[in-house]
PDB file of C-alpha atoms in Angstrom:
ATOM      1  CA  UNK R   1       6.393  55.157 -59.216  1.00 70.00           C
ATOM      2  CA  UNK R   2       3.681  56.295 -61.605  1.00 87.00           C
ATOM      3  CA  UNK R   3       1.096  58.777 -60.352  1.00 88.00           C
ATOM      4  CA  UNK R   4      -1.579  56.472 -61.670  1.00 89.00           C
ATOM      5  CA  UNK R   5      -0.321  53.638 -59.546  1.00 89.00           C
ATOM      6  CA  UNK R   6      -0.246  55.898 -56.436  1.00 93.00           C
ATOM      7  CA  UNK R   7      -3.926  56.858 -57.142  1.00 94.00           C
ATOM      8  CA  UNK R   8      -4.851  53.118 -57.309  1.00 94.00           C
ATOM      9  CA  UNK R   9      -2.797  52.315 -54.212  1.00 96.00           C
ATOM     10  CA  UNK R  10      -4.642  55.099 -52.332  1.00 95.00           C
ATOM     11  CA  UNK R  11      -8.001  53.637 -53.405  1.00 95.00           C
ATOM     12  CA  UNK R  12      -7.034  50.341 -51.787  1.00 96.00           C
ATOM     13  CA  UNK R  13      -5.668  52.020 -48.659  1.00 96.00           C
ATOM     14  CA  UNK R  14      -8.941  53.995 -48.314  1.00 95.00           C
ATOM     15  CA  UNK R  15     -10.784  50.722 -48.672  1.00 95.00           C
ATOM     16  CA  UNK R  16      -8.815  49.331 -45.784  1.00 96.00           C
ATOM     17  CA  UNK R  17      -9.433  52.419 -43.702  1.00 93.00           C
ATOM     18  CA  UNK R  18     -13.232  52.205 -44.276  1.00 94.00           C
ATOM     19  CA  UNK R  19     -13.735  48.390 -44.323  1.00 95.00           C
ATOM     20  CA  UNK R  20     -11.086  47.247 -41.828  1.00 93.00           C
ATOM     21  CA  UNK R  21     -13.622  44.909 -40.067  1.00 94.00           C
ATOM     22  CA  UNK R  22     -14.420  43.116 -43.334  1.00 94.00           C
ATOM     23  CA  UNK R  23     -12.502  40.056 -44.550  1.00 92.00           C
ATOM     24  CA  UNK R  24      -9.971  41.801 -46.800  1.00 92.00           C
ATOM     25  CA  UNK R  25      -7.103  39.998 -48.401  1.00 93.00           C
ATOM     26  CA  UNK R  26      -4.406  40.874 -50.919  1.00 95.00           C
ATOM     27  CA  UNK R  27      -6.322  39.634 -53.986  1.00 95.00           C
ATOM     28  CA  UNK R  28      -9.389  41.713 -53.028  1.00 94.00           C
ATOM     29  CA  UNK R  29      -7.307  44.765 -52.389  1.00 95.00           C
ATOM     30  CA  UNK R  30      -5.369  44.357 -55.624  1.00 96.00           C
ATOM     31  CA  UNK R  31      -8.680  44.133 -57.491  1.00 94.00           C
ATOM     32  CA  UNK R  32      -9.641  47.434 -55.920  1.00 93.00           C
ATOM     33  CA  UNK R  33      -6.387  48.905 -57.106  1.00 95.00           C
ATOM     34  CA  UNK R  34      -6.695  47.278 -60.585  1.00 94.00           C
ATOM     35  CA  UNK R  35      -3.374  45.530 -60.146  1.00 95.00           C
ATOM     36  CA  UNK R  36      -2.198  41.891 -59.922  1.00 96.00           C
ATOM     37  CA  UNK R  37      -1.700  40.741 -56.328  1.00 96.00           C
ATOM     38  CA  UNK R  38       2.118  40.549 -56.566  1.00 96.00           C
ATOM     39  CA  UNK R  39       2.428  44.078 -58.226  1.00 95.00           C
ATOM     40  CA  UNK R  40       0.007  45.443 -55.642  1.00 96.00           C
ATOM     41  CA  UNK R  41       1.956  44.111 -52.653  1.00 96.00           C
ATOM     42  CA  UNK R  42       5.302  45.277 -54.014  1.00 96.00           C
ATOM     43  CA  UNK R  43       3.968  48.798 -54.893  1.00 95.00           C
ATOM     44  CA  UNK R  44       2.108  49.190 -51.668  1.00 96.00           C
ATOM     45  CA  UNK R  45       5.197  48.439 -49.603  1.00 96.00           C
ATOM     46  CA  UNK R  46       7.293  50.760 -51.750  1.00 95.00           C
ATOM     47  CA  UNK R  47       4.783  53.569 -51.401  1.00 94.00           C
ATOM     48  CA  UNK R  48       3.758  53.175 -47.748  1.00 93.00           C
ATOM     49  CA  UNK R  49       6.691  51.406 -46.153  1.00 93.00           C
ATOM     50  CA  UNK R  50       4.678  48.391 -44.937  1.00 93.00           C
ATOM     51  CA  UNK R  51       2.835  45.487 -46.396  1.00 95.00           C
ATOM     52  CA  UNK R  52      -0.917  45.722 -47.131  1.00 96.00           C
ATOM     53  CA  UNK R  53      -1.498  43.235 -44.313  1.00 93.00           C
ATOM     54  CA  UNK R  54       0.627  45.237 -41.885  1.00 92.00           C
ATOM     55  CA  UNK R  55      -1.311  48.381 -42.733  1.00 94.00           C
ATOM     56  CA  UNK R  56      -4.643  46.634 -42.324  1.00 94.00           C
ATOM     57  CA  UNK R  57      -3.669  45.169 -38.976  1.00 93.00           C
ATOM     58  CA  UNK R  58      -2.513  48.550 -37.786  1.00 92.00           C
ATOM     59  CA  UNK R  59      -5.924  49.921 -38.619  1.00 93.00           C
ATOM     60  CA  UNK R  60      -7.606  47.061 -36.808  1.00 95.00           C
ATOM     61  CA  UNK R  61      -5.455  47.449 -33.744  1.00 95.00           C
ATOM     62  CA  UNK R  62      -5.963  51.229 -33.707  1.00 92.00           C
ATOM     63  CA  UNK R  63      -9.761  50.616 -33.650  1.00 93.00           C
ATOM     64  CA  UNK R  64      -9.389  47.894 -31.039  1.00 95.00           C
ATOM     65  CA  UNK R  65      -7.634  50.337 -28.795  1.00 93.00           C
ATOM     66  CA  UNK R  66     -10.545  52.705 -28.937  1.00 90.00           C
ATOM     67  CA  UNK R  67     -13.025  49.911 -28.230  1.00 93.00           C
ATOM     68  CA  UNK R  68     -10.937  48.507 -25.347  1.00 94.00           C
ATOM     69  CA  UNK R  69     -10.640  52.072 -23.801  1.00 89.00           C
ATOM     70  CA  UNK R  70     -14.503  52.117 -23.542  1.00 86.00           C
ATOM     71  CA  UNK R  71     -14.288  49.052 -21.385  1.00 84.00           C
ATOM     72  CA  UNK R  72     -17.724  47.641 -22.188  1.00 90.00           C
ATOM     73  CA  UNK R  73     -16.577  44.813 -24.499  1.00 93.00           C
ATOM     74  CA  UNK R  74     -14.462  41.756 -23.727  1.00 95.00           C
ATOM     75  CA  UNK R  75     -11.187  41.214 -25.658  1.00 96.00           C
ATOM     76  CA  UNK R  76     -12.739  38.462 -27.704  1.00 96.00           C
ATOM     77  CA  UNK R  77     -15.670  40.780 -28.680  1.00 97.00           C
ATOM     78  CA  UNK R  78     -13.221  43.491 -29.678  1.00 97.00           C
ATOM     79  CA  UNK R  79     -11.156  40.964 -31.667  1.00 97.00           C
ATOM     80  CA  UNK R  80     -14.099  39.914 -33.801  1.00 96.00           C
ATOM     81  CA  UNK R  81     -15.491  43.464 -34.017  1.00 96.00           C
ATOM     82  CA  UNK R  82     -12.411  44.688 -35.745  1.00 96.00           C
ATOM     83  CA  UNK R  83     -12.346  41.850 -38.253  1.00 95.00           C
ATOM     84  CA  UNK R  84      -9.818  39.444 -36.752  1.00 95.00           C
ATOM     85  CA  UNK R  85     -10.691  35.780 -36.771  1.00 93.00           C
ATOM     86  CA  UNK R  86      -8.161  34.410 -34.281  1.00 94.00           C
ATOM     87  CA  UNK R  87      -7.937  35.631 -30.747  1.00 95.00           C
ATOM     88  CA  UNK R  88      -4.384  34.393 -30.470  1.00 94.00           C
ATOM     89  CA  UNK R  89      -3.177  36.210 -33.557  1.00 93.00           C
ATOM     90  CA  UNK R  90      -5.029  39.370 -32.485  1.00 96.00           C
ATOM     91  CA  UNK R  91      -3.492  39.292 -29.083  1.00 96.00           C
ATOM     92  CA  UNK R  92      -0.050  38.658 -30.409  1.00 94.00           C
ATOM     93  CA  UNK R  93      -0.255  41.441 -32.970  1.00 93.00           C
ATOM     94  CA  UNK R  94      -1.799  43.810 -30.357  1.00 95.00           C
ATOM     95  CA  UNK R  95       1.003  43.142 -27.855  1.00 94.00           C
ATOM     96  CA  UNK R  96       3.610  43.609 -30.609  1.00 92.00           C
ATOM     97  CA  UNK R  97       2.164  46.977 -31.741  1.00 90.00           C
ATOM     98  CA  UNK R  98       1.071  48.418 -28.451  1.00 91.00           C
ATOM     99  CA  UNK R  99       3.573  46.941 -26.033  1.00 91.00           C
ATOM    100  CA  UNK R 100       1.056  45.376 -23.672  1.00 94.00           C
ATOM    101  CA  UNK R 101      -1.657  42.730 -23.932  1.00 95.00           C
ATOM    102  CA  UNK R 102      -5.200  43.695 -24.947  1.00 96.00           C
ATOM    103  CA  UNK R 103      -6.415  42.738 -21.444  1.00 95.00           C
ATOM    104  CA  UNK R 104      -3.782  44.886 -19.699  1.00 94.00           C
ATOM    105  CA  UNK R 105      -4.589  47.780 -22.062  1.00 92.00           C
ATOM    106  CA  UNK R 106      -8.308  47.497 -21.321  1.00 93.00           C
ATOM    107  CA  UNK R 107      -7.856  47.187 -17.563  1.00 91.00           C
ATOM    108  CA  UNK R 108      -5.660  50.201 -17.055  1.00 87.00           C
ATOM    109  CA  UNK R 109      -7.131  53.716 -16.598  1.00 85.00           C
ATOM    110  CA  UNK R 110      -7.507  55.871 -19.665  1.00 75.00           C
ATOM    111  CA  UNK R 111      -8.845  59.035 -17.975  1.00 72.00           C
ATOM    112  CA  UNK R 112      -5.776  61.182 -18.978  1.00 64.00           C
ATOM    113  CA  UNK R 113      -6.711  61.113 -22.630  1.00 57.00           C
ATOM    114  CA  UNK R 114     -10.432  61.644 -22.180  1.00 58.00           C
ATOM    115  CA  UNK R 115     -10.228  65.437 -22.757  1.00 57.00           C
ATOM    116  CA  UNK R 116      -8.108  65.112 -25.871  1.00 60.00           C
ATOM    117  CA  UNK R 117      -9.962  65.449 -29.186  1.00 64.00           C
ATOM    118  CA  UNK R 118     -10.201  62.126 -31.018  1.00 61.00           C
ATOM    119  CA  UNK R 119      -8.435  63.540 -34.119  1.00 64.00           C
ATOM    120  CA  UNK R 120      -5.451  64.494 -31.973  1.00 65.00           C
ATOM    121  CA  UNK R 121      -5.518  61.309 -29.797  1.00 61.00           C
ATOM    122  CA  UNK R 122      -5.448  59.210 -32.998  1.00 61.00           C
ATOM    123  CA  UNK R 123      -2.090  60.675 -33.955  1.00 62.00           C
ATOM    124  CA  UNK R 124      -0.561  60.036 -30.604  1.00 60.00           C
ATOM    125  CA  UNK R 125      -2.047  56.566 -29.925  1.00 63.00           C
ATOM    126  CA  UNK R 126      -1.469  55.100 -33.347  1.00 64.00           C
ATOM    127  CA  UNK R 127       0.052  51.653 -32.809  1.00 66.00           C
ATOM    128  CA  UNK R 128       3.690  51.293 -33.982  1.00 64.00           C
ATOM    129  CA  UNK R 129       5.921  48.192 -33.882  1.00 59.00           C
ATOM    130  CA  UNK R 130       8.300  48.046 -31.036  1.00 52.00           C
ATOM    131  CA  UNK R 131      11.459  49.830 -31.925  1.00 51.00           C
ATOM    132  CA  UNK R 132       9.901  52.162 -34.511  1.00 54.00           C
ATOM    133  CA  UNK R 133       9.756  55.868 -33.861  1.00 48.00           C
ATOM    134  CA  UNK R 134       6.498  57.232 -32.476  1.00 50.00           C
ATOM    135  CA  UNK R 135       4.530  59.584 -34.789  1.00 49.00           C
ATOM    136  CA  UNK R 136       5.671  63.171 -34.327  1.00 48.00           C
ATOM    137  CA  UNK R 137       9.006  62.179 -32.684  1.00 48.00           C
ATOM    138  CA  UNK R 138      12.356  63.394 -33.992  1.00 46.00           C
ATOM    139  CA  UNK R 139      14.323  60.973 -36.282  1.00 43.00           C
TER     140      UNK R 139
END
């Protein structure tokens, strides 16, 4: 892959990291990367190992976990706060990536991680699909 394409893909990935709660779709992300939607999707998957939608949903679920740990918002409020428009799809994806429902995650104690700096907690609490290796684990 060309270095120029990687720079463009990074621009779109940075946009997803910053604007995860906004209504982002492949055509909008492709425009940010100055690519056609098809080329963008193929290149993104080749570079990052997942689809643009998969990456965006991982960011959204990661943020949802942080909001649910606070415990002051309902699952529905968290769903919309992170940019999801369907509670059913949000709950299904959350359960797929985290291994438990958003309600179960919200209701269990999270005191053990309270003293861990956010930058470290982010690495170890990053949502991964069931069956994938956890970040930092041996291959």
